[in-house]
Amino acid sequence: RLGWKLHFEALATSSSSPHFDNSYQCIVDYDIDVIKDIFQDEHEPVTETSIEEVTRAIESLNKGKSPDVFGITAENIVFGGDALIATLCDIFNAIFYHQSVPDILKAGTITPVYKNKGSKLDAKNYRGITVLPVIAKILELILRDRLRNFINRHQNPQQRGFTCGASPLFCALIIEEFIRETTGKKCTSLTAYLDAKTAFDVVYHNSLLRKLYHMGIGGGLWNILCSFYEHASSVVGGNTSDEFIIEQGVRQGGILSADLYKVYINQLLDRLYYCGFGAKIGDIICNAPTCADDLSTLGDSTQELQMLCSIANDYSKMERYELQPKKSVVLPHLKKRSKTTDTPVIFLGDQQMPVVDKTTHVGVVRTSDNSPTTAIQKNLQKARRTLYSLMSAGLHGENGLDPETCIHLFRTYVIPILTYGLEIYLPSPNDIRPLEMFLKKVLKQILSIPVTTADPASFILSGLVPVEAIIHLRALSLFGNIALLDDFWIEKRLAYRQLTIHGHTGSSWFSNLAIITTKYELPNPMEILRDPVSKSQWKTVTLRAVYAYWGKRIKQQALTYSSLEYLSVGHYNPGKIHPLLRITETQTQSREVNRLPVKNEISDGYLLPAINKSGIQ
C-alpha cells in the first residue's frame, strides 16, 4: 500500500518541468487571485436546490458500486426515504448559501485498476479510480446538470467524448472519411495520434478555473467549483494508507471530471480548428477529431501536420502536461506503398515521433493501407478470449448451460466484441469470412451439432444472423444517430455533402451506406437526414428490414440441403431461438439439456443415415 500511496501522491502533487511555460503560470495564478477577490466581494447567490432536483440526482446514481470511505453505498441513499432526501436538500442548500464544500465531502478512496497493457508490475500501467462520498456524488450530479448545457454550447465541434448524442466512433468515422476522400483523389493523408501523459491526473486547477470563468461561469457557482478542489484529499484502498492532498488533476471516477476535462482541453481544439491548417473535406474542417483526451490530428502534407502537432505541443507546455513523443505516433495512409515514398518526419518539441504501420484509436485498429484485415484479426482474438472466459460459466456444448442461455450470453458478450468498429470499415464479405467461420463454429459447438452440419441449420436453430448482417445493423444504427444531430455537427454536414456529391457511386462511407439501404429496401439516406425518426423507431425499422432479408435468404439456402428436410425451416425467426431448443417450465431442465443434442442431430440430418440403416421409423 505504501508503494501505491507514493505513486498516486506523486501524481497528485503539482508537477514541474523545464519545458513548462512558467510565465504563463504566473499570469494564470494572478488572474485567479483577482477573480477570487471579485467574487468574494460580490457574493452572487446560487439558486437553491429542490426536493425534485435532489430526487432526480439520487435516481441517476449508479447502483451496485463500492461503498465510499464512510461505508455508505448508493442503495443507502436510494432507499433512505423522504426524510433523508429532505435532509440532503438542506445540506446542499447550506453549501450553496455559504458557497463552500466541506472537506469531509472531498475525501476520496483510490483503487488501482490495470489498464490491460504493459507490465502488471509497473504502477504506471494502472489507472487510479477514485470513489468519492455518495453525498458528494449527488452534489456533483446537481452541479453537472446545471453546467452541462452551458459547457456543451461552448464545446468545440470536434470533441466527441462524453457528449450527449455523440459516440467515440464518430471520431473514427471522421478519420475514415478523410482517408477515403484523399485516397479517392490519389493523395496521401497523414494522421498523428497524440498521447498525453496521465491526462486527467495532471490538470492544472487554477488554469481550469480560469477557463471556466472565461466561458462565463461565475459568481457563486464558480466559488463552489473552486472550493471543490481546495483541500481535496485521498487515501489508497480504504484506510490502509495515509491521507494525501490532491494538488492537481480531475479525479477519474468523479461525476464532473469528464465535463471539466473537456473545458480544460477545449481551447486547444479551438486553436486547431481555426488555425487554417490540416484536414478539410470540402469546406468542412476536420483536422482534430477528439474523444476526451484521445487527440488525433489530420493533414494531407507533412508541413500541415507538423503545424498542428506544434500547436498541441505549445499548448501542453502552457497547461503543464506532457505529450509523450515515443507513445505518440504518425500513421501515413498511402494509395500505394512504394520504395520512393519519403517517410514523414514529425516532431513533438525536439523529439521525432515514430512512424508506424498500425495503431489503435478509440478501440479501432488503424493501418497504413486502411484495410480492415488487421482490425478483424484483433477482434477475433478478443472475441476468442471473451468466449474462453465464459466457458467456466457453462458456455459450451454438452453438459453446459441450456442452448437458449448460451446463445443469449454469446450474443450479449461476444458478438459486440467480434464486430466492434467494423461498421466504420464496412468490410466486404470476403474480408469478414474468418468472422463468419468463427460464428458458425461456435454456434455448432453451443448447439451440440457436428461441424459438418449444413451452415443454415446453425442460424435457424439459434435465431442469429450472419456477421455481415450484424455489421450492417451497426452501420445503420450509427447513421441513424447522425441523422438526429443538429445540422451544424461535422458528421451531419459530411453526410449531406458526400451524399449530394457522390450518391451511391463514390468511395465515401456514406455512399456505401446508401448501397446498404438500397439492399434492404430502406428509405434513401438523404430522406432520413431531412426527416429523421427517433432512435427506437429507426432500430425497429432497420431490424425488421435486415431480419426479413436474411431470414428469406437463409430459408432459401436451407431448402437446397436434403439433410435439413426434417428441420422446420419455417420456424426460423431472426432474433428468436428455434422452438426446438426452448425448455418450458413443465420440463426438467437437466433432462431436456441432455436430450437436445440428439434432437438437434436428428433435425439437421446427421443421424438420418444411421436411422435409415437400422430401420427405425
Coordinates of C-alpha atoms in Angstrom, one line a residue, residues 32-606:
I32 CA -7.2 33.6 -10.2
D33 CA -6.4 35.8 -7.2
V34 CA -8.2 38.7 -8.9
I35 CA -11.2 36.5 -9.8
K36 CA -11.4 35.3 -6.2
D37 CA -11.4 38.9 -4.9
I38 CA -14.1 39.9 -7.3
F39 CA -16.5 37.0 -6.4
Q40 CA -15.7 37.4 -2.7
D41 CA -16.9 41.0 -2.8
E42 CA -19.9 40.3 -5.0
H43 CA -21.0 37.0 -3.3
E44 CA -23.6 36.3 -6.0
P45 CA -26.2 33.8 -4.6
V46 CA -26.6 30.3 -6.0
T47 CA -30.1 29.1 -6.9
E48 CA -31.3 26.8 -4.1
T49 CA -31.9 23.2 -4.9
S50 CA -35.3 21.5 -4.5
I51 CA -36.6 18.1 -3.4
E52 CA -37.3 17.3 -7.0
E53 CA -33.8 18.2 -8.2
V54 CA -32.2 16.1 -5.4
T55 CA -34.5 13.2 -6.1
R56 CA -33.5 13.2 -9.8
A57 CA -29.9 13.2 -8.9
I58 CA -30.4 10.3 -6.5
E59 CA -32.3 8.3 -9.1
S60 CA -29.4 8.6 -11.5
L61 CA -26.8 7.2 -9.1
N62 CA -25.2 4.0 -10.3
K63 CA -26.1 1.2 -8.0
G64 CA -24.1 -1.9 -7.1
K65 CA -20.9 0.1 -6.6
S66 CA -18.3 0.0 -3.9
P67 CA -19.0 1.9 -0.6
D68 CA -17.3 5.2 0.0
V69 CA -14.8 6.0 2.7
F70 CA -17.6 6.1 5.3
G71 CA -19.0 2.8 4.2
I72 CA -22.1 4.4 2.6
T73 CA -23.4 3.0 -0.7
A74 CA -25.8 4.4 -3.3
E75 CA -28.5 2.0 -2.1
N76 CA -28.4 3.5 1.4
I77 CA -29.4 6.8 -0.1
V78 CA -31.9 5.5 -2.7
F79 CA -33.9 3.6 -0.1
G80 CA -33.4 6.2 2.6
G81 CA -36.9 7.7 2.3
D82 CA -38.3 11.2 2.1
A83 CA -36.8 12.3 5.4
L84 CA -33.3 11.6 4.2
I85 CA -33.9 13.4 0.9
A86 CA -35.2 16.5 2.8
T87 CA -32.1 16.4 5.0
L88 CA -29.8 16.2 1.9
C89 CA -31.7 19.1 0.3
D90 CA -31.0 21.2 3.4
I91 CA -27.3 20.2 3.4
F92 CA -26.9 21.2 -0.3
N93 CA -28.7 24.5 0.2
A94 CA -26.3 25.3 3.1
I95 CA -23.4 24.5 0.7
F96 CA -24.9 26.8 -1.9
Y97 CA -25.5 29.6 0.6
H98 CA -22.0 29.5 2.0
Q99 CA -20.5 28.7 -1.4
S100 CA -18.1 26.2 0.2
V101 CA -17.9 22.4 0.1
P102 CA -16.9 20.8 3.4
D103 CA -13.6 19.0 3.4
I104 CA -15.3 15.8 4.6
L105 CA -17.1 15.5 1.2
K106 CA -13.8 15.9 -0.7
A107 CA -12.1 12.8 0.8
G108 CA -11.8 10.0 -1.8
T109 CA -10.7 6.4 -1.9
I110 CA -8.4 5.4 -4.8
T111 CA -8.5 1.9 -6.3
P112 CA -5.7 1.0 -8.8
V113 CA -7.2 -0.6 -11.9
Y114 CA -5.0 -2.3 -14.5
K115 CA -5.1 -0.7 -18.0
N116 CA -4.7 -4.1 -19.7
K117 CA -1.5 -3.1 -21.3
G118 CA 2.1 -3.2 -20.2
S119 CA 3.6 -4.9 -17.2
K120 CA 1.4 -5.5 -14.2
L121 CA 4.4 -4.8 -12.0
D122 CA 4.6 -1.2 -13.2
A123 CA 2.4 1.2 -11.3
K124 CA 2.3 3.5 -14.4
N125 CA 0.1 0.9 -16.1
Y126 CA -2.7 1.3 -13.5
R127 CA -5.4 3.9 -13.5
G128 CA -6.4 5.4 -10.2
I129 CA -10.2 5.3 -9.9
T130 CA -11.5 7.5 -7.1
V131 CA -14.7 6.7 -5.1
L132 CA -16.0 9.9 -3.6
P133 CA -18.6 10.1 -0.7
V134 CA -22.0 9.3 -2.1
I135 CA -23.3 12.7 -0.8
A136 CA -20.6 14.4 -2.9
K137 CA -21.7 12.4 -5.9
I138 CA -25.2 13.7 -5.6
L139 CA -23.8 17.2 -5.3
E140 CA -21.8 16.7 -8.4
L141 CA -24.8 15.4 -10.3
I142 CA -26.7 18.5 -9.4
L143 CA -23.8 20.7 -10.5
R144 CA -23.3 18.8 -13.7
D145 CA -27.0 19.2 -14.7
R146 CA -26.6 22.9 -14.2
L147 CA -23.4 23.2 -16.1
R148 CA -23.7 20.7 -18.9
N149 CA -25.8 22.6 -21.3
F150 CA -23.6 25.7 -20.9
I151 CA -20.4 23.6 -21.4
N152 CA -21.9 21.9 -24.5
R153 CA -22.7 25.3 -26.1
H154 CA -19.1 26.3 -25.9
Q155 CA -17.7 22.9 -26.7
N156 CA -15.6 22.6 -29.9
P157 CA -17.4 20.7 -32.6
Q158 CA -14.5 18.2 -32.9
Q159 CA -14.9 17.0 -29.3
R160 CA -16.8 13.7 -29.2
G161 CA -16.0 12.4 -25.7
F162 CA -18.8 12.3 -23.1
T163 CA -21.1 14.3 -25.3
C164 CA -24.9 13.7 -25.4
G165 CA -25.8 12.3 -28.9
A166 CA -22.2 11.6 -29.8
S167 CA -20.2 8.4 -29.9
P168 CA -16.5 7.8 -29.8
L169 CA -16.9 6.1 -33.1
F170 CA -17.8 9.5 -34.6
C171 CA -14.1 10.3 -34.3
A172 CA -13.2 7.1 -36.2
L173 CA -15.8 7.9 -38.8
I174 CA -14.4 11.4 -39.5
I175 CA -10.9 9.9 -39.8
E176 CA -12.2 7.2 -42.1
E177 CA -14.0 9.7 -44.3
F178 CA -10.9 11.9 -44.7
I179 CA -8.8 8.9 -45.6
R180 CA -11.3 7.7 -48.2
E181 CA -11.6 11.3 -49.6
T182 CA -7.8 11.7 -50.0
T183 CA -7.4 8.1 -51.3
G184 CA -10.1 8.7 -53.9
K185 CA -8.0 11.7 -55.1
K186 CA -4.9 9.5 -55.2
C187 CA -3.3 11.7 -52.5
T188 CA -1.5 10.9 -49.2
S189 CA -3.1 11.6 -45.9
L190 CA -1.3 11.7 -42.5
T191 CA -2.6 11.1 -39.1
A192 CA -0.8 11.9 -35.8
Y193 CA -2.2 10.2 -32.6
L194 CA -1.0 12.3 -29.6
D195 CA -0.6 10.7 -26.2
A196 CA -0.9 12.9 -23.1
K197 CA 0.8 11.5 -20.1
T198 CA -1.7 10.9 -17.3
A199 CA -4.0 13.5 -18.8
F200 CA -6.8 13.6 -16.2
D201 CA -4.4 13.4 -13.3
V202 CA -2.3 16.5 -14.1
V203 CA -5.0 19.1 -14.8
Y204 CA -3.8 22.4 -13.5
H205 CA -6.6 23.6 -11.2
N206 CA -6.0 27.3 -11.5
S207 CA -6.0 27.1 -15.3
L208 CA -9.2 25.1 -15.3
L209 CA -11.0 27.6 -13.0
R210 CA -9.7 30.5 -15.2
K211 CA -11.2 28.8 -18.3
L212 CA -14.5 28.3 -16.5
Y213 CA -14.6 32.0 -15.7
H214 CA -13.7 33.0 -19.3
M215 CA -16.6 30.7 -20.5
G216 CA -19.0 32.8 -18.4
I217 CA -19.3 30.6 -15.3
G218 CA -19.0 33.0 -12.4
G219 CA -20.4 34.1 -9.1
G220 CA -21.4 31.5 -6.5
L221 CA -21.2 28.6 -8.9
W222 CA -17.6 29.3 -9.6
N223 CA -16.9 29.6 -5.9
I224 CA -18.4 26.2 -5.3
L225 CA -16.3 24.6 -8.1
C226 CA -13.2 26.3 -6.7
S227 CA -14.0 25.0 -3.2
F228 CA -14.5 21.5 -4.6
Y229 CA -10.8 21.3 -5.4
E230 CA -9.4 23.1 -2.4
H231 CA -8.0 20.8 0.3
A232 CA -9.3 17.7 -1.5
S233 CA -7.7 14.5 -0.3
S234 CA -7.5 10.8 -1.0
V235 CA -6.4 7.5 0.5
V236 CA -5.5 4.3 -1.3
G237 CA -7.6 1.2 -0.7
G238 CA -9.8 2.4 2.1
N239 CA -7.9 3.5 5.3
T240 CA -4.8 1.4 4.6
S241 CA -2.7 4.4 3.6
D242 CA -2.1 7.8 4.9
E243 CA -4.2 10.7 3.5
F244 CA -2.6 13.0 1.0
I245 CA -3.7 16.2 -0.6
I246 CA -4.8 16.5 -4.3
E247 CA -3.0 19.5 -5.7
Q248 CA -3.8 18.8 -9.4
G249 CA -5.9 16.7 -11.6
V250 CA -9.6 15.9 -12.0
R251 CA -10.4 12.6 -10.3
Q252 CA -11.0 9.6 -12.5
G253 CA -14.4 8.3 -11.5
G254 CA -15.8 11.7 -10.5
I255 CA -19.1 12.7 -11.9
L256 CA -17.9 16.2 -13.0
S257 CA -14.4 15.1 -14.1
A258 CA -15.2 14.4 -17.8
D259 CA -17.0 17.6 -18.4
L260 CA -14.3 19.7 -16.6
Y261 CA -11.6 18.0 -18.6
K262 CA -13.4 18.9 -21.8
V263 CA -13.4 22.6 -20.6
Y264 CA -9.6 22.2 -19.9
I265 CA -8.8 20.9 -23.4
N266 CA -11.4 23.0 -25.3
Q267 CA -9.1 26.0 -26.0
L268 CA -6.6 23.7 -27.8
L269 CA -9.3 22.3 -30.1
D270 CA -10.4 25.9 -30.9
R271 CA -6.8 26.8 -31.8
L272 CA -6.5 23.8 -34.1
Y273 CA -9.9 24.3 -35.6
Y274 CA -9.3 27.9 -36.5
C275 CA -5.6 27.8 -37.4
G276 CA -6.3 27.2 -41.1
F277 CA -4.1 24.1 -41.4
G278 CA -4.9 20.4 -41.6
A279 CA -7.7 18.2 -42.9
K280 CA -10.7 19.6 -44.8
I281 CA -13.4 17.8 -46.8
G282 CA -14.8 20.5 -49.0
D283 CA -15.3 23.4 -46.6
I284 CA -15.7 21.2 -43.6
I285 CA -12.8 21.4 -41.1
C286 CA -12.0 18.0 -39.6
N287 CA -8.3 18.4 -38.6
A288 CA -8.5 17.2 -34.9
P289 CA -11.3 14.7 -34.1
T290 CA -11.0 14.1 -30.4
C291 CA -12.6 11.8 -27.8
A292 CA -11.9 13.3 -24.3
D293 CA -8.1 13.1 -24.1
D294 CA -7.6 11.0 -27.2
L295 CA -6.4 13.6 -29.7
S296 CA -5.7 12.9 -33.3
T297 CA -4.6 15.4 -35.9
L298 CA -5.1 15.0 -39.7
G299 CA -3.3 16.6 -42.6
D300 CA -2.5 15.9 -46.3
S301 CA 1.1 17.1 -46.0
T302 CA 4.0 16.8 -43.6
Q303 CA 4.1 20.6 -43.2
E304 CA 0.5 20.9 -42.2
L305 CA 0.6 18.0 -39.8
Q306 CA 3.8 19.4 -38.2
M307 CA 2.0 22.7 -37.6
L308 CA -0.9 21.0 -35.9
C309 CA 1.4 19.0 -33.7
S310 CA 3.4 22.1 -32.8
I311 CA 0.2 23.9 -31.7
A312 CA -0.7 20.9 -29.5
N313 CA 2.8 20.8 -28.0
D314 CA 2.9 24.5 -27.2
Y315 CA -0.5 24.2 -25.5
S316 CA 0.8 21.4 -23.4
K317 CA 3.7 23.5 -22.1
M318 CA 1.3 26.3 -21.2
E319 CA -1.1 24.0 -19.4
R320 CA 1.6 22.0 -17.6
Y321 CA 1.1 18.5 -19.0
E322 CA 3.4 16.4 -21.2
L323 CA 2.8 14.9 -24.7
Q324 CA 4.9 11.7 -25.0
P325 CA 6.8 11.7 -28.3
K326 CA 7.6 8.0 -28.1
K327 CA 4.0 6.9 -27.4
S328 CA 2.5 9.5 -29.9
V329 CA 2.7 8.1 -33.4
V330 CA 2.4 9.2 -37.0
L331 CA 0.4 6.9 -39.4
P332 CA 0.7 7.7 -43.1
H333 CA -2.1 6.5 -45.4
L334 CA -1.0 5.9 -48.9
K335 CA -2.8 4.8 -52.1
K336 CA 0.1 2.5 -52.9
R337 CA 3.2 2.0 -50.9
S338 CA 6.4 2.4 -52.9
K339 CA 10.1 2.4 -52.2
T340 CA 10.4 6.0 -53.3
T341 CA 7.9 7.3 -50.8
D342 CA 9.5 9.6 -48.2
T343 CA 8.9 8.7 -44.6
P344 CA 7.2 11.7 -42.9
V345 CA 9.3 13.4 -40.2
I346 CA 7.2 15.0 -37.5
F347 CA 8.5 16.4 -34.2
L348 CA 7.0 17.0 -30.8
G349 CA 9.3 19.6 -29.4
D350 CA 12.8 18.5 -30.2
Q351 CA 11.9 14.7 -30.4
Q352 CA 10.8 12.9 -33.5
M353 CA 7.6 10.9 -33.4
P354 CA 7.7 7.3 -34.6
V355 CA 6.1 6.4 -37.9
V356 CA 4.1 3.2 -37.7
D357 CA 2.1 0.9 -40.0
K358 CA -0.7 0.4 -37.5
T359 CA -2.1 1.8 -34.3
T360 CA -5.3 1.8 -32.2
H361 CA -7.5 4.8 -31.7
V362 CA -10.8 4.8 -29.7
G363 CA -10.6 1.0 -29.9
V364 CA -10.5 0.8 -33.7
V365 CA -7.3 -0.6 -35.3
R366 CA -5.9 1.7 -38.0
T367 CA -3.4 0.6 -40.6
S368 CA -1.4 2.5 -43.3
D369 CA -3.3 0.7 -46.1
N370 CA -6.7 1.3 -44.4
S371 CA -7.5 -2.3 -44.7
P372 CA -9.9 -4.0 -42.2
T373 CA -7.9 -7.2 -42.1
T374 CA -5.9 -6.3 -39.0
A375 CA -8.9 -4.9 -37.2
I376 CA -10.8 -8.2 -38.0
Q377 CA -7.9 -10.3 -36.7
K378 CA -7.7 -8.2 -33.5
N379 CA -11.5 -8.5 -32.9
L380 CA -11.3 -12.2 -33.5
Q381 CA -8.6 -12.6 -30.8
K382 CA -10.6 -10.5 -28.3
A383 CA -13.8 -12.5 -29.0
R384 CA -12.0 -15.8 -28.5
R385 CA -10.6 -14.7 -25.2
T386 CA -14.1 -13.5 -24.1
L387 CA -15.6 -16.8 -25.2
Y388 CA -13.0 -18.8 -23.3
S389 CA -13.6 -16.7 -20.1
L390 CA -17.3 -17.6 -20.3
M391 CA -16.7 -21.4 -20.7
S392 CA -16.3 -21.9 -16.9
A393 CA -19.8 -20.5 -16.5
G394 CA -21.2 -23.2 -18.8
L395 CA -21.0 -21.5 -22.2
H396 CA -20.1 -24.7 -24.2
G397 CA -21.8 -27.7 -25.8
E398 CA -22.9 -30.8 -23.9
N399 CA -23.0 -30.7 -20.1
G400 CA -23.2 -27.0 -20.1
L401 CA -26.0 -24.4 -19.8
D402 CA -29.1 -24.8 -22.0
P403 CA -28.6 -23.5 -25.5
E404 CA -31.0 -20.6 -25.1
T405 CA -29.0 -19.2 -22.2
C406 CA -25.7 -19.9 -24.0
I407 CA -26.8 -18.1 -27.1
H408 CA -28.0 -15.1 -25.0
L409 CA -24.6 -14.9 -23.3
F410 CA -22.8 -15.2 -26.7
R411 CA -25.0 -12.5 -28.2
T412 CA -24.6 -10.2 -25.2
Y413 CA -20.8 -10.5 -24.5
V414 CA -19.0 -12.0 -27.5
I415 CA -20.7 -10.6 -30.7
P416 CA -20.3 -6.9 -29.7
I417 CA -16.5 -7.5 -29.3
L418 CA -16.4 -9.6 -32.5
T419 CA -17.9 -6.7 -34.6
Y420 CA -16.7 -3.6 -32.8
G421 CA -15.6 -0.8 -35.1
L422 CA -16.2 -2.8 -38.3
E423 CA -19.2 -0.5 -39.1
I424 CA -16.6 2.2 -39.8
Y425 CA -14.8 0.0 -42.4
L426 CA -17.8 -1.7 -43.9
P427 CA -15.7 -4.7 -44.9
S428 CA -16.6 -6.9 -47.9
P429 CA -18.0 -10.5 -47.4
N430 CA -14.5 -11.8 -48.3
D431 CA -12.9 -9.8 -45.6
I432 CA -15.2 -11.0 -42.9
R433 CA -15.0 -14.7 -43.9
P434 CA -12.9 -15.5 -40.7
L435 CA -15.5 -13.9 -38.5
E436 CA -18.3 -15.9 -40.3
M437 CA -16.4 -19.1 -39.8
F438 CA -15.8 -18.4 -36.1
L439 CA -19.5 -17.6 -35.6
K440 CA -20.7 -20.8 -37.3
K441 CA -18.2 -23.0 -35.5
V442 CA -19.1 -21.6 -32.1
L443 CA -22.9 -21.9 -32.8
K444 CA -22.4 -25.5 -33.7
Q445 CA -20.5 -26.2 -30.5
I446 CA -23.1 -24.5 -28.4
L447 CA -25.9 -26.3 -30.1
S448 CA -24.0 -29.6 -29.9
I449 CA -24.3 -30.4 -33.6
P450 CA -21.5 -31.8 -35.8
V451 CA -19.2 -29.3 -37.6
T452 CA -20.2 -31.0 -40.9
T453 CA -23.8 -29.8 -40.4
A454 CA -25.2 -27.5 -43.1
D455 CA -24.5 -23.9 -42.1
P456 CA -28.1 -22.7 -42.4
A457 CA -29.0 -25.0 -39.5
S458 CA -26.9 -23.1 -37.0
F459 CA -28.6 -19.9 -37.9
I460 CA -32.1 -21.4 -37.9
L461 CA -31.7 -23.1 -34.6
S462 CA -30.0 -20.2 -32.8
G463 CA -32.1 -17.3 -34.3
L464 CA -28.9 -15.4 -35.1
V465 CA -27.9 -13.8 -38.4
P466 CA -24.5 -13.7 -40.2
V467 CA -21.8 -11.3 -39.2
E468 CA -22.4 -9.3 -42.4
A469 CA -25.9 -8.5 -41.2
I470 CA -24.7 -7.6 -37.7
I471 CA -22.2 -5.1 -39.2
H472 CA -24.8 -3.6 -41.5
L473 CA -27.2 -3.2 -38.5
R474 CA -24.4 -1.4 -36.5
A475 CA -23.7 0.9 -39.5
L476 CA -27.4 1.7 -39.9
S477 CA -27.6 2.5 -36.2
L478 CA -24.6 4.8 -36.4
F479 CA -26.2 6.6 -39.4
G480 CA -29.5 6.9 -37.5
N481 CA -27.6 8.7 -34.7
I482 CA -26.0 11.1 -37.1
A483 CA -29.4 11.9 -38.6
L484 CA -30.6 13.0 -35.2
L485 CA -27.8 15.5 -34.8
D486 CA -28.2 19.2 -35.3
D487 CA -27.2 20.4 -38.8
F488 CA -24.0 22.2 -37.6
W489 CA -22.4 18.9 -36.4
I490 CA -19.5 17.8 -38.5
E491 CA -20.8 14.3 -39.1
K492 CA -24.1 15.6 -40.4
R493 CA -22.5 18.2 -42.6
L494 CA -20.3 15.4 -44.1
A495 CA -23.3 13.2 -44.6
Y496 CA -25.1 15.9 -46.6
R497 CA -22.1 16.8 -48.6
Q498 CA -21.0 13.3 -49.5
L499 CA -24.4 12.0 -50.4
T500 CA -25.1 15.1 -52.6
I501 CA -21.8 14.9 -54.4
H502 CA -21.1 11.1 -54.6
G503 CA -24.5 9.5 -54.1
H504 CA -24.3 5.7 -54.4
T505 CA -21.2 5.6 -56.6
G506 CA -18.3 7.1 -54.6
S507 CA -15.9 5.6 -52.2
S508 CA -17.3 7.6 -49.3
W509 CA -18.6 5.7 -46.2
F510 CA -22.0 7.4 -46.8
S511 CA -22.1 6.2 -50.4
N512 CA -21.5 2.6 -49.1
L513 CA -24.3 3.1 -46.6
A514 CA -26.6 4.2 -49.4
I515 CA -25.9 0.9 -51.1
I516 CA -26.8 -0.9 -47.9
T517 CA -30.1 1.0 -47.5
T518 CA -31.0 0.0 -51.1
K519 CA -30.1 -3.6 -50.4
Y520 CA -32.6 -3.8 -47.6
E521 CA -35.2 -1.6 -49.3
L522 CA -34.9 1.1 -46.6
P523 CA -35.5 4.9 -47.2
N524 CA -32.9 6.8 -49.1
P525 CA -30.2 8.2 -46.6
M526 CA -30.9 11.8 -47.8
E527 CA -34.6 11.4 -46.8
I528 CA -33.6 10.1 -43.4
L529 CA -31.3 13.1 -42.9
R530 CA -34.1 15.6 -43.8
D531 CA -36.8 13.8 -41.8
P532 CA -35.1 11.7 -39.1
V533 CA -37.1 9.3 -36.9
S534 CA -36.5 8.5 -33.2
K535 CA -33.7 6.1 -32.2
S536 CA -36.2 3.4 -31.2
Q537 CA -38.2 3.8 -34.4
W538 CA -35.1 3.6 -36.6
K539 CA -33.9 0.5 -34.7
T540 CA -37.3 -1.2 -35.3
V541 CA -37.4 -0.3 -39.0
T542 CA -33.8 -1.5 -39.6
L543 CA -34.1 -4.7 -37.6
R544 CA -37.3 -5.6 -39.4
A545 CA -35.7 -5.0 -42.9
V546 CA -32.4 -6.7 -42.2
Y547 CA -34.0 -9.7 -40.5
A548 CA -36.6 -10.1 -43.3
Y549 CA -33.8 -10.1 -45.9
W550 CA -31.6 -12.6 -44.2
G551 CA -34.5 -14.7 -42.9
K552 CA -35.7 -15.2 -46.5
R553 CA -32.1 -15.8 -47.8
I554 CA -31.2 -18.4 -45.1
K555 CA -34.5 -20.2 -45.5
Q556 CA -33.9 -20.5 -49.3
Q557 CA -30.4 -21.8 -48.6
A558 CA -31.7 -24.4 -46.2
L559 CA -34.1 -25.8 -48.8
T560 CA -31.2 -26.7 -51.0
Y561 CA -29.9 -29.2 -48.4
S562 CA -31.6 -32.5 -48.3
S563 CA -30.1 -33.2 -44.9
L564 CA -32.3 -30.5 -43.4
E565 CA -35.6 -31.8 -44.7
Y566 CA -36.7 -32.7 -41.1
L567 CA -35.8 -29.2 -39.7
S568 CA -38.8 -26.9 -39.6
V569 CA -37.2 -24.1 -41.6
G570 CA -40.5 -22.1 -41.4
H571 CA -39.9 -21.5 -37.7
Y572 CA -36.7 -19.5 -38.3
N573 CA -37.4 -16.1 -36.8
P574 CA -34.2 -14.0 -36.7
G575 CA -33.7 -12.7 -33.2
K576 CA -35.6 -15.6 -31.6
I577 CA -34.4 -19.1 -30.8
H578 CA -36.0 -22.0 -32.6
P579 CA -38.9 -23.7 -30.7
L580 CA -36.9 -27.0 -30.8
L581 CA -34.4 -25.6 -28.3
R582 CA -36.9 -24.0 -25.8
I583 CA -37.3 -25.6 -22.5
T584 CA -40.7 -25.0 -20.9
E585 CA -41.4 -24.6 -17.2
T586 CA -43.1 -28.0 -17.1
Q587 CA -39.9 -29.8 -18.4
T588 CA -37.0 -30.9 -16.3
Q589 CA -34.1 -28.7 -17.5
S590 CA -31.2 -31.1 -16.8
R591 CA -33.1 -33.9 -18.7
E592 CA -34.0 -31.7 -21.6
V593 CA -30.5 -30.3 -21.9
N594 CA -29.1 -33.9 -22.3
R595 CA -31.8 -34.7 -24.9
L596 CA -31.2 -31.6 -27.0
P597 CA -28.0 -32.8 -28.8
V598 CA -29.8 -35.9 -30.1
K599 CA -32.9 -33.8 -31.2
N600 CA -30.6 -31.4 -33.0
E601 CA -28.7 -34.1 -34.8
I602 CA -31.9 -35.7 -36.0
S603 CA -33.4 -32.4 -37.2
D604 CA -30.2 -31.4 -39.0
G605 CA -30.0 -34.8 -40.8
Y606 CA -26.8 -36.0 -39.1

